[in-house]
Each structure stands twice: as structure tokens, then as C-alpha cells.
PDB file of C-alpha atoms in Angstrom:
ATOM      1  CA  MET A 296      12.289 -76.908 -55.577  1.00  0.00           C
ATOM      2  CA  LYS A 297      14.669 -75.453 -58.156  1.00  0.00           C
ATOM      3  CA  HIS A 298      17.197 -72.974 -57.085  1.00  0.00           C
ATOM      4  CA  SER A 299      15.689 -70.112 -59.274  1.00  0.00           C
ATOM      5  CA  THR A 300      12.248 -70.891 -57.967  1.00  0.00           C
ATOM      6  CA  ARG A 301      13.344 -70.801 -54.432  1.00  0.00           C
ATOM      7  CA  MET A 302      15.311 -67.622 -55.196  1.00  0.00           C
ATOM      8  CA  ALA A 303      12.154 -66.046 -56.528  1.00  0.00           C
ATOM      9  CA  ALA A 304      10.026 -67.175 -53.558  1.00  0.00           C
ATOM     10  CA  ALA A 305      12.597 -65.992 -51.104  1.00  0.00           C
ATOM     11  CA  PHE A 306      12.842 -62.554 -52.582  1.00  0.00           C
ATOM     12  CA  ALA A 307       9.127 -62.212 -52.852  1.00  0.00           C
ATOM     13  CA  LEU A 308       9.219 -62.398 -49.111  1.00  0.00           C
ATOM     14  CA  LEU A 309      11.618 -59.565 -48.709  1.00  0.00           C
ATOM     15  CA  THR A 310       9.109 -57.046 -49.950  1.00  0.00           C
ATOM     16  CA  LEU A 311       6.861 -58.263 -47.175  1.00  0.00           C
ATOM     17  CA  MET A 312       9.242 -57.355 -44.309  1.00  0.00           C
ATOM     18  CA  PRO A 313       9.465 -55.789 -41.903  1.00  0.00           C
ATOM     19  CA  ALA A 314       5.880 -56.413 -41.242  1.00  0.00           C
ATOM     20  CA  ALA A 315       5.814 -53.852 -38.433  1.00  0.00           C
ATOM     21  CA  ALA A 316       6.630 -51.244 -40.961  1.00  0.00           C
ATOM     22  CA  ARG A 317       3.495 -51.465 -43.042  1.00  0.00           C
ATOM     23  CA  PRO A 318       0.921 -50.498 -44.306  1.00  0.00           C
ATOM     24  CA  ALA A 319       2.490 -47.646 -46.252  1.00  0.00           C
ATOM     25  CA  GLU A 320       5.800 -48.316 -47.850  1.00  0.00           C
ATOM     26  CA  PRO A 321       8.198 -46.259 -45.623  1.00  0.00           C
ATOM     27  CA  THR A 322      11.108 -44.126 -46.938  1.00  0.00           C
ATOM     28  CA  PRO A 323      14.612 -45.126 -46.143  1.00  0.00           C
ATOM     29  CA  ALA A 324      14.798 -42.634 -43.371  1.00  0.00           C
ATOM     30  CA  GLU A 325      11.436 -43.733 -41.999  1.00  0.00           C
ATOM     31  CA  LYS A 326      12.774 -47.270 -41.965  1.00  0.00           C
ATOM     32  CA  ALA A 327      15.904 -46.153 -40.068  1.00  0.00           C
ATOM     33  CA  VAL A 328      13.776 -44.419 -37.422  1.00  0.00           C
ATOM     34  CA  HIS A 329      11.515 -47.403 -37.197  1.00  0.00           C
ATOM     35  CA  TYR A 330      14.552 -49.719 -36.783  1.00  0.00           C
ATOM     36  CA  ARG A 331      16.175 -47.722 -33.979  1.00  0.00           C
ATOM     37  CA  GLN A 332      12.858 -47.423 -32.223  1.00  0.00           C
ATOM     38  CA  GLY A 333      12.320 -51.178 -32.516  1.00  0.00           C
ATOM     39  CA  VAL A 334      15.771 -51.871 -31.120  1.00  0.00           C
ATOM     40  CA  MET A 335      15.254 -49.319 -28.196  1.00  0.00           C
ATOM     41  CA  SER A 336      11.756 -51.019 -27.465  1.00  0.00           C
ATOM     42  CA  ALA A 337      13.632 -54.408 -27.357  1.00  0.00           C
ATOM     43  CA  ILE A 338      16.126 -52.962 -25.012  1.00  0.00           C
ATOM     44  CA  GLY A 339      13.347 -51.633 -22.712  1.00  0.00           C
ATOM     45  CA  TRP A 340      11.617 -54.931 -22.810  1.00  0.00           C
ATOM     46  CA  ASN A 341      14.652 -56.726 -21.550  1.00  0.00           C
ATOM     47  CA  PHE A 342      15.736 -53.975 -19.166  1.00  0.00           C
ATOM     48  CA  GLY A 343      12.406 -54.102 -17.466  1.00  0.00           C
ATOM     49  CA  PRO A 344      12.604 -57.442 -15.574  1.00  0.00           C
ATOM     50  CA  MET A 345      16.221 -56.671 -14.603  1.00  0.00           C
ATOM     51  CA  ALA A 346      14.905 -53.379 -13.028  1.00  0.00           C
ATOM     52  CA  GLY A 347      12.125 -55.362 -11.306  1.00  0.00           C
ATOM     53  CA  MET A 348      14.960 -57.554  -9.617  1.00  0.00           C
ATOM     54  CA  VAL A 349      17.214 -54.653  -8.715  1.00  0.00           C
ATOM     55  CA  LYS A 350      14.158 -52.946  -7.191  1.00  0.00           C
ATOM     56  CA  LYS A 351      13.155 -56.197  -5.562  1.00  0.00           C
ATOM     57  CA  ASN A 352       9.816 -55.975  -7.010  1.00  0.00           C
ATOM     58  CA  ILE A 353      10.295 -59.504  -8.367  1.00  0.00           C
ATOM     59  CA  PRO A 354      12.584 -62.228  -6.908  1.00  0.00           C
ATOM     60  CA  PHE A 355      16.250 -62.184  -8.062  1.00  0.00           C
ATOM     61  CA  ASP A 356      16.930 -64.879 -10.556  1.00  0.00           C
ATOM     62  CA  GLY A 357      20.609 -64.588 -11.562  1.00  0.00           C
ATOM     63  CA  ALA A 358      20.436 -66.683 -14.679  1.00  0.00           C
ATOM     64  CA  GLU A 359      17.486 -64.862 -15.971  1.00  0.00           C
ATOM     65  CA  PHE A 360      19.224 -61.590 -15.105  1.00  0.00           C
ATOM     66  CA  ALA A 361      22.283 -62.598 -16.963  1.00  0.00           C
ATOM     67  CA  ARG A 362      20.151 -63.737 -20.027  1.00  0.00           C
ATOM     68  CA  ARG A 363      18.561 -60.365 -20.257  1.00  0.00           C
ATOM     69  CA  ALA A 364      21.890 -58.598 -19.518  1.00  0.00           C
ATOM     70  CA  GLU A 365      23.493 -60.383 -22.492  1.00  0.00           C
ATOM     71  CA  ARG A 366      20.664 -59.388 -24.730  1.00  0.00           C
ATOM     72  CA  VAL A 367      20.777 -55.666 -23.660  1.00  0.00           C
ATOM     73  CA  ALA A 368      24.655 -55.743 -24.293  1.00  0.00           C
ATOM     74  CA  PHE A 369      24.052 -57.018 -27.857  1.00  0.00           C
ATOM     75  CA  LEU A 370      21.011 -54.850 -28.541  1.00  0.00           C
ATOM     76  CA  ALA A 371      23.011 -51.726 -27.430  1.00  0.00           C
ATOM     77  CA  THR A 372      25.377 -52.187 -30.410  1.00  0.00           C
ATOM     78  CA  LEU A 373      22.430 -51.843 -32.890  1.00  0.00           C
ATOM     79  CA  PRO A 374      20.565 -48.504 -32.659  1.00  0.00           C
ATOM     80  CA  GLU A 375      23.421 -46.132 -33.599  1.00  0.00           C
ATOM     81  CA  GLU A 376      23.155 -47.263 -37.224  1.00  0.00           C
ATOM     82  CA  GLY A 377      19.568 -45.957 -37.319  1.00  0.00           C
ATOM     83  CA  PHE A 378      20.496 -42.415 -36.271  1.00  0.00           C
ATOM     84  CA  THR A 379      21.557 -41.248 -39.825  1.00  0.00           C
ATOM     85  CA  PRO A 380      21.391 -37.626 -40.810  1.00  0.00           C
ATOM     86  CA  ASN A 381      18.620 -38.340 -43.380  1.00  0.00           C
ATOM     87  CA  THR A 382      16.322 -39.068 -40.407  1.00  0.00           C
ATOM     88  CA  LYS A 383      16.632 -35.513 -39.096  1.00  0.00           C
ATOM     89  CA  ASP A 384      13.263 -34.518 -40.608  1.00  0.00           C
ATOM     90  CA  VAL A 385      11.440 -37.679 -39.854  1.00  0.00           C
ATOM     91  CA  LYS A 386       8.840 -37.377 -37.025  1.00  0.00           C
ATOM     92  CA  SER A 387      10.500 -39.075 -33.818  1.00  0.00           C
ATOM     93  CA  HIS A 388      11.567 -38.485 -30.390  1.00  0.00           C
ATOM     94  CA  ALA A 389      15.072 -37.216 -31.313  1.00  0.00           C
ATOM     95  CA  LYS A 390      15.593 -33.560 -30.365  1.00  0.00           C
ATOM     96  CA  ALA A 391      17.468 -31.232 -32.802  1.00  0.00           C
ATOM     97  CA  GLU A 392      20.345 -31.029 -30.230  1.00  0.00           C
ATOM     98  CA  LEU A 393      21.154 -34.648 -31.187  1.00  0.00           C
ATOM     99  CA  TRP A 394      22.110 -33.648 -34.748  1.00  0.00           C
ATOM    100  CA  ALA A 395      24.041 -30.731 -33.422  1.00  0.00           C
ATOM    101  CA  ASN A 396      26.039 -32.847 -30.977  1.00  0.00           C
ATOM    102  CA  GLN A 397      26.947 -35.819 -32.926  1.00  0.00           C
ATOM    103  CA  GLU A 398      30.356 -36.435 -31.281  1.00  0.00           C
ATOM    104  CA  ASP A 399      28.732 -36.295 -27.871  1.00  0.00           C
ATOM    105  CA  PHE A 400      25.951 -38.547 -28.952  1.00  0.00           C
ATOM    106  CA  LYS A 401      28.320 -41.147 -30.404  1.00  0.00           C
ATOM    107  CA  ALA A 402      30.489 -40.987 -27.220  1.00  0.00           C
ATOM    108  CA  ARG A 403      27.252 -41.803 -25.108  1.00  0.00           C
ATOM    109  CA  MET A 404      26.396 -44.646 -27.329  1.00  0.00           C
ATOM    110  CA  LYS A 405      30.129 -46.045 -26.937  1.00  0.00           C
ATOM    111  CA  THR A 406      29.695 -45.601 -23.156  1.00  0.00           C
ATOM    112  CA  LEU A 407      26.333 -47.414 -23.265  1.00  0.00           C
ATOM    113  CA  GLN A 408      28.038 -50.290 -25.082  1.00  0.00           C
ATOM    114  CA  LYS A 409      30.898 -50.535 -22.738  1.00  0.00           C
ATOM    115  CA  ARG A 410      28.643 -50.379 -19.764  1.00  0.00           C
ATOM    116  CA  THR A 411      26.167 -52.996 -21.008  1.00  0.00           C
ATOM    117  CA  ALA A 412      29.079 -55.304 -21.937  1.00  0.00           C
ATOM    118  CA  LYS A 413      30.361 -54.886 -18.361  1.00  0.00           C
ATOM    119  CA  LEU A 414      26.948 -55.650 -16.948  1.00  0.00           C
ATOM    120  CA  ALA A 415      26.611 -58.758 -19.204  1.00  0.00           C
ATOM    121  CA  LYS A 416      30.025 -59.947 -17.913  1.00  0.00           C
ATOM    122  CA  VAL A 417      29.221 -59.037 -14.199  1.00  0.00           C
ATOM    123  CA  ALA A 418      25.847 -60.782 -14.502  1.00  0.00           C
ATOM    124  CA  LYS A 419      27.437 -64.179 -15.170  1.00  0.00           C
ATOM    125  CA  ASP A 420      28.499 -64.323 -11.517  1.00  0.00           C
ATOM    126  CA  GLY A 421      24.922 -64.087 -10.308  1.00  0.00           C
ATOM    127  CA  ASP A 422      25.675 -61.669  -7.493  1.00  0.00           C
ATOM    128  CA  LEU A 423      22.875 -59.082  -6.867  1.00  0.00           C
ATOM    129  CA  ALA A 424      24.947 -56.435  -5.267  1.00  0.00           C
ATOM    130  CA  ALA A 425      27.450 -56.318  -8.183  1.00  0.00           C
ATOM    131  CA  ASP A 426      24.590 -56.764 -10.764  1.00  0.00           C
ATOM    132  CA  THR A 427      22.806 -53.703  -9.159  1.00  0.00           C
ATOM    133  CA  ASP A 428      25.925 -51.628  -9.321  1.00  0.00           C
ATOM    134  CA  ALA A 429      26.532 -52.440 -13.050  1.00  0.00           C
ATOM    135  CA  PHE A 430      22.823 -52.060 -13.815  1.00  0.00           C
ATOM    136  CA  LEU A 431      22.689 -48.618 -12.208  1.00  0.00           C
ATOM    137  CA  LYS A 432      25.687 -47.423 -14.360  1.00  0.00           C
ATOM    138  CA  VAL A 433      23.742 -48.452 -17.449  1.00  0.00           C
ATOM    139  CA  ALA A 434      20.553 -46.909 -16.257  1.00  0.00           C
ATOM    140  CA  ASP A 435      22.405 -43.620 -15.558  1.00  0.00           C
ATOM    141  CA  THR A 436      23.827 -43.778 -19.183  1.00  0.00           C
ATOM    142  CA  CYS A 437      20.353 -44.400 -20.640  1.00  0.00           C
ATOM    143  CA  LYS A 438      18.890 -41.570 -18.499  1.00  0.00           C
ATOM    144  CA  GLY A 439      21.656 -39.063 -19.438  1.00  0.00           C
ATOM    145  CA  CYS A 440      21.074 -39.464 -23.091  1.00  0.00           C
ATOM    146  CA  HIS A 441      17.272 -39.680 -22.947  1.00  0.00           C
ATOM    147  CA  ASP A 442      17.289 -36.490 -20.903  1.00  0.00           C
ATOM    148  CA  LYS A 443      19.524 -34.624 -23.272  1.00  0.00           C
ATOM    149  CA  TYR A 444      18.335 -35.851 -26.607  1.00  0.00           C
ATOM    150  CA  GLU A 445      14.754 -37.105 -26.352  1.00  0.00           C
ATOM    151  CA  GLN A 446      11.599 -35.097 -26.600  1.00  0.00           C
ATOM    152  CA  GLU A 447       8.163 -36.214 -25.600  1.00  0.00           C
TER     153      GLU A 447
ATOM    154  CA  MET B 189      25.977 -39.131  -6.117  1.00  0.00           C
ATOM    155  CA  LYS B 190      24.515 -41.141  -3.174  1.00  0.00           C
ATOM    156  CA  HIS B 191      23.362 -44.598  -4.053  1.00  0.00           C
ATOM    157  CA  SER B 192      19.885 -43.919  -3.054  1.00  0.00           C
ATOM    158  CA  THR B 193      19.751 -40.832  -5.260  1.00  0.00           C
ATOM    159  CA  ARG B 194      21.176 -42.630  -8.200  1.00  0.00           C
ATOM    160  CA  MET B 195      18.654 -45.498  -7.602  1.00  0.00           C
ATOM    161  CA  ALA B 196      15.773 -42.915  -7.625  1.00  0.00           C
ATOM    162  CA  ALA B 197      17.208 -41.347 -10.733  1.00  0.00           C
ATOM    163  CA  ALA B 198      17.623 -44.521 -12.498  1.00  0.00           C
ATOM    164  CA  PHE B 199      14.235 -45.730 -11.731  1.00  0.00           C
ATOM    165  CA  ALA B 200      12.598 -42.519 -12.756  1.00  0.00           C
ATOM    166  CA  LEU B 201      14.159 -43.386 -16.228  1.00  0.00           C
ATOM    167  CA  LEU B 202      12.432 -46.727 -16.422  1.00  0.00           C
ATOM    168  CA  THR B 203       9.089 -45.155 -16.452  1.00  0.00           C
ATOM    169  CA  LEU B 204      10.269 -43.378 -19.666  1.00  0.00           C
ATOM    170  CA  MET B 205      11.191 -46.394 -21.563  1.00  0.00           C
ATOM    171  CA  PRO B 206      10.747 -47.624 -24.178  1.00  0.00           C
ATOM    172  CA  ALA B 207      10.402 -44.238 -25.907  1.00  0.00           C
ATOM    173  CA  ALA B 208       8.819 -45.839 -28.970  1.00  0.00           C
ATOM    174  CA  ALA B 209       5.909 -47.183 -26.930  1.00  0.00           C
ATOM    175  CA  ARG B 210       4.711 -43.598 -25.982  1.00  0.00           C
ATOM    176  CA  PRO B 211       2.580 -41.518 -25.793  1.00  0.00           C
ATOM    177  CA  ALA B 212      -0.295 -43.606 -24.075  1.00  0.00           C
ATOM    178  CA  GLU B 213       0.932 -46.086 -21.525  1.00  0.00           C
ATOM    179  CA  PRO B 214       0.455 -49.390 -23.188  1.00  0.00           C
ATOM    180  CA  THR B 215      -0.864 -52.440 -21.436  1.00  0.00           C
ATOM    181  CA  PRO B 216       1.433 -55.500 -20.874  1.00  0.00           C
ATOM    182  CA  ALA B 217      -0.047 -57.256 -23.990  1.00  0.00           C
ATOM    183  CA  GLU B 218       0.482 -54.242 -26.089  1.00  0.00           C
ATOM    184  CA  LYS B 219       4.077 -53.910 -24.889  1.00  0.00           C
ATOM    185  CA  ALA B 220       4.628 -57.572 -25.901  1.00  0.00           C
ATOM    186  CA  VAL B 221       3.289 -56.948 -29.378  1.00  0.00           C
ATOM    187  CA  HIS B 222       5.424 -53.756 -29.648  1.00  0.00           C
ATOM    188  CA  TYR B 223       8.423 -55.753 -28.441  1.00  0.00           C
ATOM    189  CA  ARG B 224       8.080 -58.526 -30.993  1.00  0.00           C
ATOM    190  CA  GLN B 225       7.401 -56.089 -33.916  1.00  0.00           C
ATOM    191  CA  GLY B 226      10.307 -54.144 -32.906  1.00  0.00           C
ATOM    192  CA  VAL B 227      12.520 -57.192 -33.024  1.00  0.00           C
ATOM    193  CA  MET B 228      11.076 -58.296 -36.326  1.00  0.00           C
ATOM    194  CA  SER B 229      11.754 -54.872 -37.705  1.00  0.00           C
ATOM    195  CA  ALA B 230      15.317 -55.024 -36.497  1.00  0.00           C
ATOM    196  CA  ILE B 231      15.715 -58.452 -38.170  1.00  0.00           C
ATOM    197  CA  GLY B 232      14.170 -57.029 -41.523  1.00  0.00           C
ATOM    198  CA  TRP B 233      16.662 -54.021 -41.265  1.00  0.00           C
ATOM    199  CA  ASN B 234      19.710 -56.322 -40.972  1.00  0.00           C
ATOM    200  CA  PHE B 235      18.397 -58.905 -43.525  1.00  0.00           C
ATOM    201  CA  GLY B 236      17.960 -56.281 -46.308  1.00  0.00           C
ATOM    202  CA  PRO B 237      21.558 -55.597 -47.048  1.00  0.00           C
ATOM    203  CA  MET B 238      22.319 -59.459 -46.997  1.00  0.00           C
ATOM    204  CA  ALA B 239      19.421 -59.881 -49.532  1.00  0.00           C
ATOM    205  CA  GLY B 240      20.935 -57.025 -51.615  1.00  0.00           C
ATOM    206  CA  MET B 241      24.320 -58.917 -51.725  1.00  0.00           C
ATOM    207  CA  VAL B 242      22.665 -62.181 -52.539  1.00  0.00           C
ATOM    208  CA  LYS B 243      20.700 -60.499 -55.325  1.00  0.00           C
ATOM    209  CA  LYS B 244      23.827 -58.749 -56.495  1.00  0.00           C
ATOM    210  CA  ASN B 245      22.093 -55.457 -56.226  1.00  0.00           C
ATOM    211  CA  ILE B 246      24.916 -54.372 -53.941  1.00  0.00           C
ATOM    212  CA  PRO B 247      28.607 -55.583 -54.011  1.00  0.00           C
ATOM    213  CA  PHE B 248      29.245 -58.619 -51.803  1.00  0.00           C
ATOM    214  CA  ASP B 249      31.150 -57.757 -48.658  1.00  0.00           C
ATOM    215  CA  GLY B 250      31.844 -60.836 -46.688  1.00  0.00           C
ATOM    216  CA  ALA B 251      32.600 -59.109 -43.391  1.00  0.00           C
ATOM    217  CA  GLU B 252      29.503 -57.013 -43.494  1.00  0.00           C
ATOM    218  CA  PHE B 253      27.448 -59.980 -44.485  1.00  0.00           C
ATOM    219  CA  ALA B 254      28.788 -61.960 -41.603  1.00  0.00           C
ATOM    220  CA  ARG B 255      28.193 -59.056 -39.178  1.00  0.00           C
ATOM    221  CA  ARG B 256      24.501 -58.837 -40.218  1.00  0.00           C
ATOM    222  CA  ALA B 257      24.063 -62.601 -40.098  1.00  0.00           C
ATOM    223  CA  GLU B 258      25.330 -62.610 -36.536  1.00  0.00           C
ATOM    224  CA  ARG B 259      22.767 -60.026 -35.702  1.00  0.00           C
ATOM    225  CA  VAL B 260      19.983 -61.811 -37.316  1.00  0.00           C
ATOM    226  CA  ALA B 261      20.942 -65.046 -35.485  1.00  0.00           C
ATOM    227  CA  PHE B 262      20.845 -63.222 -32.253  1.00  0.00           C
ATOM    228  CA  LEU B 263      17.690 -61.396 -32.912  1.00  0.00           C
ATOM    229  CA  ALA B 264      15.994 -64.499 -34.053  1.00  0.00           C
ATOM    230  CA  THR B 265      16.090 -65.799 -30.466  1.00  0.00           C
ATOM    231  CA  LEU B 266      14.158 -62.946 -29.199  1.00  0.00           C
ATOM    232  CA  PRO B 267      10.624 -62.491 -30.688  1.00  0.00           C
ATOM    233  CA  GLU B 268       8.987 -65.744 -29.449  1.00  0.00           C
ATOM    234  CA  GLU B 269       8.732 -64.246 -26.018  1.00  0.00           C
ATOM    235  CA  GLY B 270       6.416 -61.553 -27.278  1.00  0.00           C
ATOM    236  CA  PHE B 271       3.890 -64.012 -28.768  1.00  0.00           C
ATOM    237  CA  THR B 272       2.125 -64.692 -25.336  1.00  0.00           C
ATOM    238  CA  PRO B 273      -1.562 -65.686 -25.285  1.00  0.00           C
ATOM    239  CA  ASN B 274      -2.614 -62.426 -23.686  1.00  0.00           C
ATOM    240  CA  THR B 275      -1.670 -60.618 -27.018  1.00  0.00           C
ATOM    241  CA  LYS B 276      -4.288 -62.638 -28.971  1.00  0.00           C
ATOM    242  CA  ASP B 277      -6.836 -59.727 -28.839  1.00  0.00           C
ATOM    243  CA  VAL B 278      -4.269 -56.965 -29.441  1.00  0.00           C
ATOM    244  CA  LYS B 279      -4.387 -55.419 -32.920  1.00  0.00           C
ATOM    245  CA  SER B 280      -1.429 -57.002 -34.753  1.00  0.00           C
ATOM    246  CA  HIS B 281      -0.414 -58.704 -37.950  1.00  0.00           C
ATOM    247  CA  ALA B 282      -0.950 -62.296 -36.254  1.00  0.00           C
ATOM    248  CA  LYS B 283      -3.651 -64.323 -37.654  1.00  0.00           C
ATOM    249  CA  ALA B 284      -6.030 -66.361 -35.440  1.00  0.00           C
ATOM    250  CA  GLU B 285      -4.321 -69.468 -36.718  1.00  0.00           C
ATOM    251  CA  LEU B 286      -1.209 -68.690 -34.992  1.00  0.00           C
ATOM    252  CA  TRP B 287      -2.928 -69.180 -31.662  1.00  0.00           C
ATOM    253  CA  ALA B 288      -4.546 -72.311 -32.782  1.00  0.00           C
ATOM    254  CA  ASN B 289      -1.224 -73.868 -33.869  1.00  0.00           C
ATOM    255  CA  GLN B 290       1.185 -73.027 -31.116  1.00  0.00           C
ATOM    256  CA  GLU B 291       3.296 -76.203 -31.541  1.00  0.00           C
ATOM    257  CA  ASP B 292       3.727 -75.487 -35.210  1.00  0.00           C
ATOM    258  CA  PHE B 293       4.571 -71.971 -34.641  1.00  0.00           C
ATOM    259  CA  LYS B 294       7.104 -72.800 -31.961  1.00  0.00           C
ATOM    260  CA  ALA B 295       8.663 -75.462 -34.177  1.00  0.00           C
ATOM    261  CA  ARG B 296       8.995 -72.802 -36.949  1.00  0.00           C
ATOM    262  CA  MET B 297      10.623 -70.428 -34.591  1.00  0.00           C
ATOM    263  CA  LYS B 298      13.117 -73.210 -33.468  1.00  0.00           C
ATOM    264  CA  THR B 299      13.926 -73.877 -37.239  1.00  0.00           C
ATOM    265  CA  LEU B 300      14.441 -70.077 -37.767  1.00  0.00           C
ATOM    266  CA  GLN B 301      16.881 -70.092 -34.870  1.00  0.00           C
ATOM    267  CA  LYS B 302      18.777 -73.163 -36.193  1.00  0.00           C
ATOM    268  CA  ARG B 303      18.948 -71.798 -39.633  1.00  0.00           C
ATOM    269  CA  THR B 304      20.076 -68.266 -38.705  1.00  0.00           C
ATOM    270  CA  ALA B 305      22.605 -69.746 -36.404  1.00  0.00           C
ATOM    271  CA  LYS B 306      23.841 -71.791 -39.241  1.00  0.00           C
ATOM    272  CA  LEU B 307      23.846 -68.838 -41.573  1.00  0.00           C
ATOM    273  CA  ALA B 308      25.939 -66.846 -39.114  1.00  0.00           C
ATOM    274  CA  LYS B 309      28.472 -69.706 -38.789  1.00  0.00           C
ATOM    275  CA  VAL B 310      28.631 -70.135 -42.683  1.00  0.00           C
ATOM    276  CA  ALA B 311      29.042 -66.461 -43.207  1.00  0.00           C
ATOM    277  CA  LYS B 312      32.224 -66.415 -41.296  1.00  0.00           C
ATOM    278  CA  ASP B 313      33.934 -67.921 -44.222  1.00  0.00           C
ATOM    279  CA  GLY B 314      33.037 -65.177 -46.543  1.00  0.00           C
ATOM    280  CA  ASP B 315      31.952 -67.407 -49.502  1.00  0.00           C
ATOM    281  CA  LEU B 316      29.024 -65.955 -51.433  1.00  0.00           C
ATOM    282  CA  ALA B 317      27.824 -69.272 -52.736  1.00  0.00           C
ATOM    283  CA  ALA B 318      27.585 -70.866 -49.320  1.00  0.00           C
ATOM    284  CA  ASP B 319      26.131 -67.647 -47.876  1.00  0.00           C
ATOM    285  CA  THR B 320      23.386 -67.592 -50.493  1.00  0.00           C
ATOM    286  CA  ASP B 321      22.436 -71.284 -49.793  1.00  0.00           C
ATOM    287  CA  ALA B 322      22.168 -70.544 -46.115  1.00  0.00           C
ATOM    288  CA  PHE B 323      20.515 -67.307 -46.639  1.00  0.00           C
ATOM    289  CA  LEU B 324      17.950 -68.785 -48.816  1.00  0.00           C
ATOM    290  CA  LYS B 325      17.011 -71.481 -46.219  1.00  0.00           C
ATOM    291  CA  VAL B 326      16.539 -68.702 -43.761  1.00  0.00           C
ATOM    292  CA  ALA B 327      14.369 -66.637 -46.224  1.00  0.00           C
ATOM    293  CA  ASP B 328      12.222 -69.828 -46.877  1.00  0.00           C
ATOM    294  CA  THR B 329      11.667 -70.167 -43.173  1.00  0.00           C
ATOM    295  CA  CYS B 330      10.663 -66.488 -42.777  1.00  0.00           C
ATOM    296  CA  LYS B 331       8.324 -66.710 -45.779  1.00  0.00           C
ATOM    297  CA  GLY B 332       6.775 -70.111 -44.682  1.00  0.00           C
ATOM    298  CA  CYS B 333       5.728 -68.554 -41.350  1.00  0.00           C
ATOM    299  CA  HIS B 334       4.709 -65.130 -42.581  1.00  0.00           C
ATOM    300  CA  ASP B 335       2.551 -66.811 -45.240  1.00  0.00           C
ATOM    301  CA  LYS B 336       0.817 -68.947 -42.773  1.00  0.00           C
ATOM    302  CA  TYR B 337       0.561 -66.703 -39.662  1.00  0.00           C
ATOM    303  CA  GLU B 338       0.553 -63.150 -40.859  1.00  0.00           C
ATOM    304  CA  GLN B 339      -2.214 -60.938 -42.187  1.00  0.00           C
ATOM    305  CA  GLU B 340      -1.936 -57.694 -43.843  1.00  0.00           C
TER     306      GLU B 340
END
């Protein structure tokens, strides 16, 4: 296929993405909200089985725990970019306090990133007691921020 | 805080996550659809600025391109897990063909993972021509799969 044809085909695609954001063409602010919610959902999805292991609801699998911990650590670096001031008036779970306390919010995001990175590192050793401790520090961080800045 | 108290607090949180999945408690299959859509949305979000640079709509920034390429490569490893057979009957953008062609679909996912990994690697050199070539191979892969397995 000619370069220009491939180019055209490739860019035709871009108007189709992200699929989950359709049917109506969202505004840039709506896209940002959608993005951060998508990332949060992906964090929750991966956090779930780790919680199951820590709670002993499912058998501990160190490799699986480590795989998900690595994902969570990576994903934790992503959502902040979606909390832009232009999203303030988009319907979402963010409380007004979030916009009034940007320094605190950003510090909490940094803490989350540090603690998830630590969890991913600790998880490589496959020790449930150490994993549990690092996991609970992450869970505390999540809860602190959700309690303060998230509304139903 | 006592370990057991922190434990309780931490697990209370888990019932709150993922925030984007509320208000109604979704079924496991709905959660899987939500997860994969969230990841796809995050891929699209990061792919957008890369496309802008390749299309020369925005100035080329090699470091920024590389940062997003690395994200896309990581994110590309995630969605497959959300395409479980129990999601077949959940409302989504997946065509019935996707479930009838699992081998092809999985092969396409593998290709996506290889090509996004290549793109992330190439992007480290900060060369727009090489980036463009690797980017278009990824975009072709996206488009091929969306065309075949996605409905409006």
C-alpha cells in the first residue's frame, strides 16, 4: 500500500477512537473525564484480585499478585493528566473541593505513585506478609483521596 | 492505626471502586466490558497527541511522543483480559464475529502488542520519520481489528 494511502487509512481510524467515548462526539473536557475514569476503572480491575488474595478470599499467587501490582503502579501515573481545570463543570464524581485543593490533590497523587511503585517492587519477592503491608498502604491512599474528593 | 482497623478501612474502600462503574453494582461481565473500554479509552487518549505530531497538526516533541508510546505499549497488554466469553451478551461495541473468531482476534491482539512495543522502542530515538513508520503500523493494526470486530 502506498504511504499516502496508508496514512489516510490510519487517520480515518483516529476519528473512530476511543470506541467507548461514542456515540456523541465528546468535548475535550468530557474526553479528559472519560480518560481518567477509564484509568481508574483499570486500576480497580487489577486491584480487585490483589485484594482477594490479601483478604484470603482467593489463593495467594505471588506471580499474579506481582503482575497486577506492576500494572497498578503504571496505571497510577496516568489519571492526573485527566484532572484538568476545564473538567470542573463536566458531570463526574469529583467534588468541588478537588479544584479548591489542587496542591493537596497532587500531593496525594504523588503518594499514590510512590506507594504503588513500592508495592510493585515488594511484590517481586512473592511474600504475602510484605505484599499485604504494601497493599494496605496503597489502599489507605486510595481511600483517603476518594473520601475527600469523590462524591456519589 | 491497628492492623485490623486499617484492614477494615482498606476493604471498605474496595466496595467503592471503581468509581466509574457506579451507580448500579455491575455484574462481573459488565465489569469486564467496562474495564476493556476504559483501557481502550486510555489508549486512544495517549494515541491522539502522537497522531497530532505525525500529522504535523502539533509540533513534534520526541520526548512526549516516546512517553505516550511507552504508555500505549503497556496499555496494549491489558484489554484482552476483558474480552471474556461471559461478556458476549453484555451491550458493547463488540460484534458477534469477535466471539466466532477468537484465534484471529487473539492473534491481532498479539500483533498490536508487538507493534506498540516496537513503536515504544523506536520512539526512544526521537526520529519523526522512524516514529511515523512505526506509528502507522500500529494504526493499521488498530483499524484492521476495529473494522472487523467493532460495531457502532
